[in-house]
Each structure stands twice: as structure tokens, then as C-alpha cells.
Amino acid sequence: MIQHPNKNYIDPIPVRIHNQPAYCAHVEEEADGKPWFHDIKKYLSKGEYPEHANHIQKCMLLRLSNHFFHSKGNLYRRTLNLGLLRCVNTKEASKLLEDVHAGTCGPHMNDFVLAKKILRAGYFWMTM
């Protein structure tokens, strides 16, 4: 140990308290109340872009929509092996995290294993 130049001064350590118990159990809420896939689903079903979208946003939506498939009111994401993952909203994602992480599906696991297990179960959301 070395002595601090200003005698026995210790720098304070900032501590933040989060409302969520763990990062792996946190799913972002949609700000406008619509699910994260609302614009993609609307584009695939009706071919309409969002009202205030500029050219770059329209190109991005077009590129994103290539990975998704709309069927019977549900949106699915295509995987590399041509499987389909059902897109879920915030409420469904939180419930899935609880069920898979601490529920009947198995023991507690880290975030990478948890995400892989949810993908194998056939579900998807963007912040996964």
C-alpha cells in the first residue's frame, strides 16, 4: 500500500441501487406502449412505413423485415437453419425469463446460457 498525498483520505465509491434484482431479468419497456416489433409487423402485413420515418429508417426497416415472417397474427424471426422464433413483447419476455431462470425448466444459470435456452424454446426479442 502507498500513502495518499492528502494524508488518510479515501476516495468515495459511487453506489447505485437498481430497481431490478438482476440484469438478466430486465427487459426494456416500450416507451409508446407498442411492442418493439410493431413497425416490422405493420410493414410486413400492410406494406406501410411509420409516419415520420426518413429514408435511412425506411431502408433499415426494409432490411430488418427480411429476417421476419408474419403468420396468423404472430411475428416470427427466421434463423439460419430456417427455423422460426416467435417474437414476444415485454410482458411475455419477463414471464419467460422467470420461468426459464428460476421456474420448472431448470436450475439458475448465467445470462448466456439463459438466452440460448430461451432461443431453443422458440422465442425471441431484440434486446436478448
mmCIF file of N, CA and C in Angstrom:
data_model
loop_
_atom_site.group_PDB
_atom_site.id
_atom_site.type_symbol
_atom_site.label_atom_id
_atom_site.label_comp_id
_atom_site.label_asym_id
_atom_site.label_seq_id
_atom_site.Cartn_x
_atom_site.Cartn_y
_atom_site.Cartn_z
ATOM 1 N N MET A 1 0.837 -1.188 0.000
ATOM 2 C CA MET A 1 0.000 0.000 0.000
ATOM 3 C C MET A 1 0.872 1.238 0.000
ATOM 4 N N ILE A 2 0.338 2.287 -0.597
ATOM 5 C CA ILE A 2 1.041 3.566 -0.587
ATOM 6 C C ILE A 2 0.161 4.592 0.107
ATOM 7 N N GLN A 3 0.750 5.601 0.641
ATOM 8 C CA GLN A 3 0.002 6.627 1.342
ATOM 9 C C GLN A 3 -0.512 7.655 0.343
ATOM 10 N N HIS A 4 -1.743 8.063 0.533
ATOM 11 C CA HIS A 4 -2.357 9.077 -0.306
ATOM 12 C C HIS A 4 -1.679 10.412 -0.015
ATOM 13 N N PRO A 5 -1.487 11.254 -1.038
ATOM 14 C CA PRO A 5 -0.790 12.524 -0.816
ATOM 15 C C PRO A 5 -1.482 13.422 0.214
ATOM 16 N N ASN A 6 -2.788 13.358 0.317
ATOM 17 C CA ASN A 6 -3.516 14.196 1.271
ATOM 18 C C ASN A 6 -3.859 13.417 2.537
ATOM 19 N N LYS A 7 -2.859 12.850 3.165
ATOM 20 C CA LYS A 7 -2.967 12.100 4.421
ATOM 21 C C LYS A 7 -3.814 10.844 4.246
ATOM 22 N N ASN A 8 -4.819 10.647 5.090
ATOM 23 C CA ASN A 8 -5.597 9.416 5.106
ATOM 24 C C ASN A 8 -6.936 9.562 4.379
ATOM 25 N N TYR A 9 -6.914 10.205 3.266
ATOM 26 C CA TYR A 9 -8.139 10.446 2.507
ATOM 27 C C TYR A 9 -8.441 9.238 1.618
ATOM 28 N N ILE A 10 -9.689 8.771 1.635
ATOM 29 C CA ILE A 10 -10.113 7.662 0.785
ATOM 30 C C ILE A 10 -11.162 8.194 -0.179
ATOM 31 N N ASP A 11 -10.949 7.945 -1.468
ATOM 32 C CA ASP A 11 -11.908 8.383 -2.473
ATOM 33 C C ASP A 11 -13.231 7.638 -2.302
ATOM 34 N N PRO A 12 -14.354 8.369 -2.370
ATOM 35 C CA PRO A 12 -15.649 7.692 -2.242
ATOM 36 C C PRO A 12 -15.946 6.838 -3.477
ATOM 37 N N ILE A 13 -16.633 5.743 -3.244
ATOM 38 C CA ILE A 13 -17.028 4.848 -4.327
ATOM 39 C C ILE A 13 -18.523 5.038 -4.568
ATOM 40 N N PRO A 14 -18.905 5.478 -5.767
ATOM 41 C CA PRO A 14 -20.338 5.672 -6.034
ATOM 42 C C PRO A 14 -21.058 4.314 -6.117
ATOM 43 N N VAL A 15 -22.216 4.234 -5.462
ATOM 44 C CA VAL A 15 -23.009 3.011 -5.459
ATOM 45 C C VAL A 15 -24.401 3.362 -5.961
ATOM 46 N N ARG A 16 -24.865 2.605 -6.951
ATOM 47 C CA ARG A 16 -26.208 2.810 -7.478
ATOM 48 C C ARG A 16 -27.065 1.605 -7.133
ATOM 49 N N ILE A 17 -28.298 1.851 -6.740
ATOM 50 C CA ILE A 17 -29.233 0.783 -6.435
ATOM 51 C C ILE A 17 -30.258 0.724 -7.555
ATOM 52 N N HIS A 18 -30.376 -0.440 -8.185
ATOM 53 C CA HIS A 18 -31.305 -0.627 -9.291
ATOM 54 C C HIS A 18 -32.613 -1.227 -8.779
ATOM 55 N N ASN A 19 -33.699 -0.910 -9.469
ATOM 56 C CA ASN A 19 -34.995 -1.463 -9.095
ATOM 57 C C ASN A 19 -35.123 -2.930 -9.459
ATOM 58 N N GLN A 20 -34.439 -3.362 -10.515
ATOM 59 C CA GLN A 20 -34.487 -4.753 -10.941
ATOM 60 C C GLN A 20 -33.470 -5.557 -10.144
ATOM 61 N N PRO A 21 -33.798 -6.781 -9.750
ATOM 62 C CA PRO A 21 -32.867 -7.577 -8.948
ATOM 63 C C PRO A 21 -31.614 -8.016 -9.700
ATOM 64 N N ALA A 22 -31.711 -8.242 -11.007
ATOM 65 C CA ALA A 22 -30.555 -8.677 -11.783
ATOM 66 C C ALA A 22 -30.703 -8.204 -13.213
ATOM 67 N N TYR A 23 -29.573 -7.986 -13.888
ATOM 68 C CA TYR A 23 -29.622 -7.513 -15.265
ATOM 69 C C TYR A 23 -30.274 -8.534 -16.187
ATOM 70 N N CYS A 24 -30.013 -9.806 -15.969
ATOM 71 C CA CYS A 24 -30.543 -10.827 -16.869
ATOM 72 C C CYS A 24 -32.059 -10.926 -16.777
ATOM 73 N N ALA A 25 -32.661 -10.373 -15.727
ATOM 74 C CA ALA A 25 -34.115 -10.415 -15.582
ATOM 75 C C ALA A 25 -34.755 -9.104 -16.008
ATOM 76 N N HIS A 26 -34.001 -8.236 -16.681
ATOM 77 C CA HIS A 26 -34.516 -6.928 -17.056
ATOM 78 C C HIS A 26 -34.831 -6.892 -18.545
ATOM 79 N N VAL A 27 -36.069 -6.515 -18.850
ATOM 80 C CA VAL A 27 -36.487 -6.349 -20.241
ATOM 81 C C VAL A 27 -37.002 -4.933 -20.380
ATOM 82 N N GLU A 28 -36.520 -4.207 -21.384
ATOM 83 C CA GLU A 28 -36.896 -2.809 -21.583
ATOM 84 C C GLU A 28 -38.387 -2.665 -21.875
ATOM 85 N N GLU A 29 -39.011 -1.717 -21.223
ATOM 86 C CA GLU A 29 -40.408 -1.384 -21.500
ATOM 87 C C GLU A 29 -40.486 -0.555 -22.772
ATOM 88 N N GLU A 30 -41.550 -0.750 -23.529
ATOM 89 C CA GLU A 30 -41.751 0.055 -24.722
ATOM 90 C C GLU A 30 -42.248 1.443 -24.312
ATOM 91 N N ALA A 31 -41.613 2.475 -24.813
ATOM 92 C CA ALA A 31 -41.956 3.844 -24.411
ATOM 93 C C ALA A 31 -43.341 4.264 -24.884
ATOM 94 N N ASP A 32 -43.721 3.856 -26.085
ATOM 95 C CA ASP A 32 -45.009 4.278 -26.629
ATOM 96 C C ASP A 32 -46.129 3.280 -26.375
ATOM 97 N N GLY A 33 -45.864 2.202 -25.654
ATOM 98 C CA GLY A 33 -46.884 1.208 -25.346
ATOM 99 C C GLY A 33 -47.055 0.152 -26.422
ATOM 100 N N LYS A 34 -46.369 0.280 -27.530
ATOM 101 C CA LYS A 34 -46.436 -0.704 -28.608
ATOM 102 C C LYS A 34 -45.254 -1.655 -28.463
ATOM 103 N N PRO A 35 -45.407 -2.905 -28.893
ATOM 104 C CA PRO A 35 -44.265 -3.821 -28.804
ATOM 105 C C PRO A 35 -43.128 -3.398 -29.725
ATOM 106 N N TRP A 36 -41.933 -3.885 -29.452
ATOM 107 C CA TRP A 36 -40.746 -3.495 -30.222
ATOM 108 C C TRP A 36 -40.883 -3.862 -31.692
ATOM 109 N N PHE A 37 -41.692 -4.859 -32.010
ATOM 110 C CA PHE A 37 -41.817 -5.326 -33.386
ATOM 111 C C PHE A 37 -43.015 -4.731 -34.115
ATOM 112 N N HIS A 38 -43.655 -3.713 -33.560
ATOM 113 C CA HIS A 38 -44.859 -3.130 -34.146
ATOM 114 C C HIS A 38 -44.624 -2.625 -35.574
ATOM 115 N N ASP A 39 -43.550 -1.866 -35.787
ATOM 116 C CA ASP A 39 -43.270 -1.305 -37.122
ATOM 117 C C ASP A 39 -42.957 -2.399 -38.138
ATOM 118 N N ILE A 40 -42.233 -3.426 -37.719
ATOM 119 C CA ILE A 40 -41.905 -4.531 -38.625
ATOM 120 C C ILE A 40 -43.171 -5.286 -39.007
ATOM 121 N N LYS A 41 -44.005 -5.550 -38.021
ATOM 122 C CA LYS A 41 -45.254 -6.281 -38.270
ATOM 123 C C LYS A 41 -46.185 -5.489 -39.185
ATOM 124 N N LYS A 42 -46.267 -4.185 -38.959
ATOM 125 C CA LYS A 42 -47.115 -3.324 -39.789
ATOM 126 C C LYS A 42 -46.592 -3.281 -41.230
ATOM 127 N N TYR A 43 -45.264 -3.208 -41.378
ATOM 128 C CA TYR A 43 -44.682 -3.179 -42.716
ATOM 129 C C TYR A 43 -44.939 -4.497 -43.459
ATOM 130 N N LEU A 44 -44.774 -5.631 -42.765
ATOM 131 C CA LEU A 44 -44.972 -6.922 -43.414
ATOM 132 C C LEU A 44 -46.436 -7.180 -43.768
ATOM 133 N N SER A 45 -47.363 -6.743 -42.906
ATOM 134 C CA SER A 45 -48.775 -7.033 -43.163
ATOM 135 C C SER A 45 -49.415 -6.047 -44.139
ATOM 136 N N LYS A 46 -49.074 -4.748 -44.027
ATOM 137 C CA LYS A 46 -49.732 -3.734 -44.852
ATOM 138 C C LYS A 46 -48.809 -3.035 -45.840
ATOM 139 N N GLY A 47 -47.498 -3.209 -45.686
ATOM 140 C CA GLY A 47 -46.548 -2.531 -46.563
ATOM 141 C C GLY A 47 -46.410 -1.054 -46.266
ATOM 142 N N GLU A 48 -46.744 -0.628 -45.041
ATOM 143 C CA GLU A 48 -46.698 0.788 -44.663
ATOM 144 C C GLU A 48 -45.504 1.070 -43.764
ATOM 145 N N TYR A 49 -44.858 2.200 -44.000
ATOM 146 C CA TYR A 49 -43.777 2.668 -43.140
ATOM 147 C C TYR A 49 -44.376 3.525 -42.024
ATOM 148 N N PRO A 50 -43.642 3.719 -40.912
ATOM 149 C CA PRO A 50 -44.107 4.662 -39.878
ATOM 150 C C PRO A 50 -44.244 6.067 -40.458
ATOM 151 N N GLU A 51 -45.098 6.881 -39.865
ATOM 152 C CA GLU A 51 -45.423 8.211 -40.403
ATOM 153 C C GLU A 51 -44.208 9.120 -40.563
ATOM 154 N N HIS A 52 -43.382 9.220 -39.545
ATOM 155 C CA HIS A 52 -42.286 10.187 -39.551
ATOM 156 C C HIS A 52 -40.936 9.546 -39.884
ATOM 157 N N ALA A 53 -40.939 8.438 -40.614
ATOM 158 C CA ALA A 53 -39.685 7.754 -40.943
ATOM 159 C C ALA A 53 -38.979 8.455 -42.100
ATOM 160 N N ASN A 54 -37.673 8.662 -41.943
ATOM 161 C CA ASN A 54 -36.899 9.242 -43.041
ATOM 162 C C ASN A 54 -36.383 8.113 -43.938
ATOM 163 N N HIS A 55 -35.614 8.463 -44.952
ATOM 164 C CA HIS A 55 -35.140 7.479 -45.939
ATOM 165 C C HIS A 55 -34.280 6.392 -45.284
ATOM 166 N N ILE A 56 -33.388 6.785 -44.389
ATOM 167 C CA ILE A 56 -32.494 5.827 -43.736
ATOM 168 C C ILE A 56 -33.293 4.854 -42.870
ATOM 169 N N GLN A 57 -34.279 5.359 -42.137
ATOM 170 C CA GLN A 57 -35.111 4.498 -41.298
ATOM 171 C C GLN A 57 -35.945 3.535 -42.148
ATOM 172 N N LYS A 58 -36.408 3.993 -43.294
ATOM 173 C CA LYS A 58 -37.167 3.122 -44.194
ATOM 174 C C LYS A 58 -36.278 2.004 -44.741
ATOM 175 N N CYS A 59 -35.046 2.344 -45.100
ATOM 176 C CA CYS A 59 -34.110 1.326 -45.582
ATOM 177 C C CYS A 59 -33.796 0.304 -44.489
ATOM 178 N N MET A 60 -33.627 0.790 -43.267
ATOM 179 C CA MET A 60 -33.340 -0.106 -42.146
ATOM 180 C C MET A 60 -34.519 -1.035 -41.869
ATOM 181 N N LEU A 61 -35.730 -0.508 -41.924
ATOM 182 C CA LEU A 61 -36.929 -1.323 -41.715
ATOM 183 C C LEU A 61 -37.053 -2.377 -42.811
ATOM 184 N N LEU A 62 -36.762 -2.002 -44.037
ATOM 185 C CA LEU A 62 -36.798 -2.945 -45.155
ATOM 186 C C LEU A 62 -35.777 -4.059 -44.957
ATOM 187 N N ARG A 63 -34.566 -3.692 -44.517
ATOM 188 C CA ARG A 63 -33.508 -4.678 -44.271
ATOM 189 C C ARG A 63 -33.875 -5.597 -43.103
ATOM 190 N N LEU A 64 -34.431 -5.024 -42.028
ATOM 191 C CA LEU A 64 -34.840 -5.828 -40.877
ATOM 192 C C LEU A 64 -35.961 -6.799 -41.221
ATOM 193 N N SER A 65 -36.893 -6.345 -42.037
ATOM 194 C CA SER A 65 -38.068 -7.162 -42.346
ATOM 195 C C SER A 65 -37.713 -8.429 -43.121
ATOM 196 N N ASN A 66 -36.534 -8.479 -43.741
ATOM 197 C CA ASN A 66 -36.117 -9.681 -44.447
ATOM 198 C C ASN A 66 -35.920 -10.874 -43.511
ATOM 199 N N HIS A 67 -35.684 -10.610 -42.227
ATOM 200 C CA HIS A 67 -35.431 -11.677 -41.259
ATOM 201 C C HIS A 67 -36.694 -12.106 -40.512
ATOM 202 N N PHE A 68 -37.826 -11.515 -40.852
ATOM 203 C CA PHE A 68 -39.056 -11.797 -40.112
ATOM 204 C C PHE A 68 -40.135 -12.353 -41.029
ATOM 205 N N PHE A 69 -41.101 -13.051 -40.414
ATOM 206 C CA PHE A 69 -42.184 -13.701 -41.135
ATOM 207 C C PHE A 69 -43.470 -13.479 -40.345
ATOM 208 N N HIS A 70 -44.522 -13.039 -40.994
ATOM 209 C CA HIS A 70 -45.795 -12.736 -40.342
ATOM 210 C C HIS A 70 -46.802 -13.822 -40.695
ATOM 211 N N SER A 71 -47.412 -14.442 -39.677
ATOM 212 C CA SER A 71 -48.386 -15.502 -39.919
ATOM 213 C C SER A 71 -49.421 -15.542 -38.799
ATOM 214 N N LYS A 72 -50.694 -15.486 -39.153
ATOM 215 C CA LYS A 72 -51.821 -15.627 -38.221
ATOM 216 C C LYS A 72 -51.708 -14.710 -37.001
ATOM 217 N N GLY A 73 -51.327 -13.471 -37.213
ATOM 218 C CA GLY A 73 -51.267 -12.502 -36.128
ATOM 219 C C GLY A 73 -49.992 -12.534 -35.316
ATOM 220 N N ASN A 74 -49.117 -13.485 -35.539
ATOM 221 C CA ASN A 74 -47.848 -13.570 -34.819
ATOM 222 C C ASN A 74 -46.705 -13.228 -35.758
ATOM 223 N N LEU A 75 -45.639 -12.673 -35.173
ATOM 224 C CA LEU A 75 -44.438 -12.362 -35.936
ATOM 225 C C LEU A 75 -43.353 -13.349 -35.532
ATOM 226 N N TYR A 76 -42.679 -13.907 -36.510
ATOM 227 C CA TYR A 76 -41.619 -14.879 -36.269
ATOM 228 C C TYR A 76 -40.329 -14.377 -36.894
ATOM 229 N N ARG A 77 -39.217 -14.718 -36.267
ATOM 230 C CA ARG A 77 -37.902 -14.376 -36.812
ATOM 231 C C ARG A 77 -37.298 -15.640 -37.392
ATOM 232 N N ARG A 78 -36.808 -15.553 -38.628
ATOM 233 C CA ARG A 78 -36.166 -16.697 -39.263
ATOM 234 C C ARG A 78 -34.765 -16.884 -38.703
ATOM 235 N N THR A 79 -34.360 -18.124 -38.496
ATOM 236 C CA THR A 79 -32.996 -18.432 -38.071
ATOM 237 C C THR A 79 -32.212 -18.929 -39.272
ATOM 238 N N LEU A 80 -30.911 -19.134 -39.101
ATOM 239 C CA LEU A 80 -30.061 -19.582 -40.202
ATOM 240 C C LEU A 80 -30.439 -20.967 -40.703
ATOM 241 N N ASN A 81 -30.948 -21.825 -39.803
ATOM 242 C CA ASN A 81 -31.328 -23.176 -40.219
ATOM 243 C C ASN A 81 -32.807 -23.250 -40.614
ATOM 244 N N LEU A 82 -33.392 -22.096 -40.958
ATOM 245 C CA LEU A 82 -34.771 -21.954 -41.420
ATOM 246 C C LEU A 82 -35.815 -22.287 -40.353
ATOM 247 N N GLY A 83 -35.418 -22.236 -39.090
ATOM 248 C CA GLY A 83 -36.383 -22.360 -38.004
ATOM 249 C C GLY A 83 -37.046 -21.014 -37.759
ATOM 250 N N LEU A 84 -38.136 -21.012 -37.001
ATOM 251 C CA LEU A 84 -38.842 -19.767 -36.699
ATOM 252 C C LEU A 84 -38.886 -19.563 -35.190
ATOM 253 N N LEU A 85 -38.581 -18.343 -34.751
ATOM 254 C CA LEU A 85 -38.664 -17.965 -33.342
ATOM 255 C C LEU A 85 -39.792 -16.965 -33.200
ATOM 256 N N ARG A 86 -40.716 -17.202 -32.274
ATOM 257 C CA ARG A 86 -41.849 -16.288 -32.101
ATOM 258 C C ARG A 86 -41.392 -15.045 -31.354
ATOM 259 N N CYS A 87 -41.700 -13.877 -31.899
ATOM 260 C CA CYS A 87 -41.339 -12.603 -31.278
ATOM 261 C C CYS A 87 -42.314 -12.315 -30.144
ATOM 262 N N VAL A 88 -41.785 -11.925 -28.999
ATOM 263 C CA VAL A 88 -42.616 -11.680 -27.825
ATOM 264 C C VAL A 88 -42.454 -10.240 -27.361
ATOM 265 N N ASN A 89 -43.480 -9.736 -26.676
ATOM 266 C CA ASN A 89 -43.433 -8.387 -26.132
ATOM 267 C C ASN A 89 -42.805 -8.409 -24.742
ATOM 268 N N THR A 90 -42.814 -7.285 -24.053
ATOM 269 C CA THR A 90 -42.148 -7.153 -22.765
ATOM 270 C C THR A 90 -42.740 -8.058 -21.697
ATOM 271 N N LYS A 91 -44.066 -8.119 -21.619
ATOM 272 C CA LYS A 91 -44.703 -8.960 -20.593
ATOM 273 C C LYS A 91 -44.370 -10.431 -20.801
ATOM 274 N N GLU A 92 -44.468 -10.895 -22.037
ATOM 275 C CA GLU A 92 -44.159 -12.293 -22.319
ATOM 276 C C GLU A 92 -42.686 -12.599 -22.067
ATOM 277 N N ALA A 93 -41.802 -11.666 -22.417
ATOM 278 C CA ALA A 93 -40.368 -11.873 -22.216
ATOM 279 C C ALA A 93 -40.029 -11.962 -20.735
ATOM 280 N N SER A 94 -40.637 -11.110 -19.917
ATOM 281 C CA SER A 94 -40.381 -11.159 -18.469
ATOM 282 C C SER A 94 -40.855 -12.476 -17.878
ATOM 283 N N LYS A 95 -42.020 -12.936 -18.314
ATOM 284 C CA LYS A 95 -42.547 -14.208 -17.825
ATOM 285 C C LYS A 95 -41.656 -15.369 -18.263
ATOM 286 N N LEU A 96 -41.187 -15.330 -19.504
ATOM 287 C CA LEU A 96 -40.276 -16.372 -19.984
ATOM 288 C C LEU A 96 -38.982 -16.403 -19.182
ATOM 289 N N LEU A 97 -38.423 -15.218 -18.894
ATOM 290 C CA LEU A 97 -37.192 -15.158 -18.104
ATOM 291 C C LEU A 97 -37.386 -15.781 -16.733
ATOM 292 N N GLU A 98 -38.504 -15.455 -16.090
ATOM 293 C CA GLU A 98 -38.773 -16.022 -14.764
ATOM 294 C C GLU A 98 -38.951 -17.531 -14.838
ATOM 295 N N ASP A 99 -39.727 -18.008 -15.810
ATOM 296 C CA ASP A 99 -39.991 -19.444 -15.917
ATOM 297 C C ASP A 99 -38.736 -20.240 -16.220
ATOM 298 N N VAL A 100 -37.928 -19.751 -17.145
ATOM 299 C CA VAL A 100 -36.741 -20.497 -17.541
ATOM 300 C C VAL A 100 -35.633 -20.377 -16.500
ATOM 301 N N HIS A 101 -35.471 -19.207 -15.911
ATOM 302 C CA HIS A 101 -34.363 -18.983 -14.975
ATOM 303 C C HIS A 101 -34.579 -19.656 -13.625
ATOM 304 N N ALA A 102 -35.741 -19.484 -13.050
ATOM 305 C CA ALA A 102 -35.942 -19.989 -11.691
ATOM 306 C C ALA A 102 -37.115 -20.949 -11.583
ATOM 307 N N GLY A 103 -37.804 -21.180 -12.651
ATOM 308 C CA GLY A 103 -39.002 -21.993 -12.588
ATOM 309 C C GLY A 103 -38.741 -23.471 -12.758
ATOM 310 N N THR A 104 -39.676 -24.110 -13.384
ATOM 311 C CA THR A 104 -39.634 -25.559 -13.522
ATOM 312 C C THR A 104 -38.675 -26.027 -14.607
ATOM 313 N N CYS A 105 -38.180 -25.109 -15.424
ATOM 314 C CA CYS A 105 -37.321 -25.501 -16.556
ATOM 315 C C CYS A 105 -35.911 -25.887 -16.149
ATOM 316 N N GLY A 106 -35.470 -25.552 -14.968
ATOM 317 C CA GLY A 106 -34.125 -25.945 -14.597
ATOM 318 C C GLY A 106 -33.510 -25.053 -13.546
ATOM 319 N N PRO A 107 -32.242 -25.268 -13.242
ATOM 320 C CA PRO A 107 -31.560 -24.501 -12.202
ATOM 321 C C PRO A 107 -31.213 -23.094 -12.661
ATOM 322 N N HIS A 108 -30.718 -22.295 -11.720
ATOM 323 C CA HIS A 108 -30.263 -20.949 -12.059
ATOM 324 C C HIS A 108 -29.071 -21.044 -13.011
ATOM 325 N N MET A 109 -28.978 -20.101 -13.936
ATOM 326 C CA MET A 109 -27.902 -20.137 -14.924
ATOM 327 C C MET A 109 -27.466 -18.720 -15.255
ATOM 328 N N ASN A 110 -26.317 -18.580 -15.926
ATOM 329 C CA ASN A 110 -25.863 -17.243 -16.303
ATOM 330 C C ASN A 110 -26.638 -16.741 -17.517
ATOM 331 N N ASP A 111 -26.403 -15.488 -17.897
ATOM 332 C CA ASP A 111 -27.209 -14.851 -18.944
ATOM 333 C C ASP A 111 -27.036 -15.487 -20.320
ATOM 334 N N PHE A 112 -25.822 -15.928 -20.658
ATOM 335 C CA PHE A 112 -25.597 -16.533 -21.974
ATOM 336 C C PHE A 112 -26.362 -17.850 -22.104
ATOM 337 N N VAL A 113 -26.262 -18.697 -21.100
ATOM 338 C CA VAL A 113 -26.963 -19.985 -21.119
ATOM 339 C C VAL A 113 -28.466 -19.768 -21.109
ATOM 340 N N LEU A 114 -28.921 -18.784 -20.342
ATOM 341 C CA LEU A 114 -30.345 -18.468 -20.279
ATOM 342 C C LEU A 114 -30.871 -18.029 -21.641
ATOM 343 N N ALA A 115 -30.140 -17.160 -22.342
ATOM 344 C CA ALA A 115 -30.565 -16.711 -23.665
ATOM 345 C C ALA A 115 -30.597 -17.867 -24.659
ATOM 346 N N LYS A 116 -29.597 -18.742 -24.619
ATOM 347 C CA LYS A 116 -29.582 -19.897 -25.519
ATOM 348 C C LYS A 116 -30.751 -20.832 -25.251
ATOM 349 N N LYS A 117 -31.086 -21.017 -23.982
ATOM 350 C CA LYS A 117 -32.196 -21.904 -23.627
ATOM 351 C C LYS A 117 -33.531 -21.325 -24.112
ATOM 352 N N ILE A 118 -33.703 -20.008 -24.008
ATOM 353 C CA ILE A 118 -34.932 -19.358 -24.484
ATOM 354 C C ILE A 118 -35.008 -19.438 -26.007
ATOM 355 N N LEU A 119 -33.887 -19.261 -26.695
ATOM 356 C CA LEU A 119 -33.870 -19.398 -28.154
ATOM 357 C C LEU A 119 -34.228 -20.825 -28.579
ATOM 358 N N ARG A 120 -33.702 -21.821 -27.851
ATOM 359 C CA ARG A 120 -34.038 -23.212 -28.172
ATOM 360 C C ARG A 120 -35.516 -23.501 -27.935
ATOM 361 N N ALA A 121 -36.120 -22.771 -26.984
ATOM 362 C CA ALA A 121 -37.554 -22.951 -26.714
ATOM 363 C C ALA A 121 -38.404 -22.308 -27.811
ATOM 364 N N GLY A 122 -37.798 -21.443 -28.640
ATOM 365 C CA GLY A 122 -38.500 -20.882 -29.789
ATOM 366 C C GLY A 122 -39.013 -19.475 -29.609
ATOM 367 N N TYR A 123 -38.367 -18.653 -28.766
ATOM 368 C CA TYR A 123 -38.810 -17.284 -28.534
ATOM 369 C C TYR A 123 -37.675 -16.320 -28.840
ATOM 370 N N PHE A 124 -38.053 -15.034 -29.122
ATOM 371 C CA PHE A 124 -37.050 -14.032 -29.491
ATOM 372 C C PHE A 124 -37.531 -12.644 -29.140
ATOM 373 N N TRP A 125 -36.607 -11.768 -28.720
ATOM 374 C CA TRP A 125 -36.827 -10.324 -28.656
ATOM 375 C C TRP A 125 -35.490 -9.645 -28.910
ATOM 376 N N MET A 126 -35.549 -8.387 -29.351
ATOM 377 C CA MET A 126 -34.351 -7.716 -29.861
ATOM 378 C C MET A 126 -33.246 -7.529 -28.833
ATOM 379 N N THR A 127 -33.577 -7.246 -27.585
ATOM 380 C CA THR A 127 -32.526 -6.986 -26.602
ATOM 381 C C THR A 127 -31.988 -8.258 -25.979
ATOM 382 N N MET A 128 -32.394 -9.375 -26.493
ATOM 383 C CA MET A 128 -31.905 -10.655 -25.985
ATOM 384 C C MET A 128 -30.425 -10.752 -26.260
#
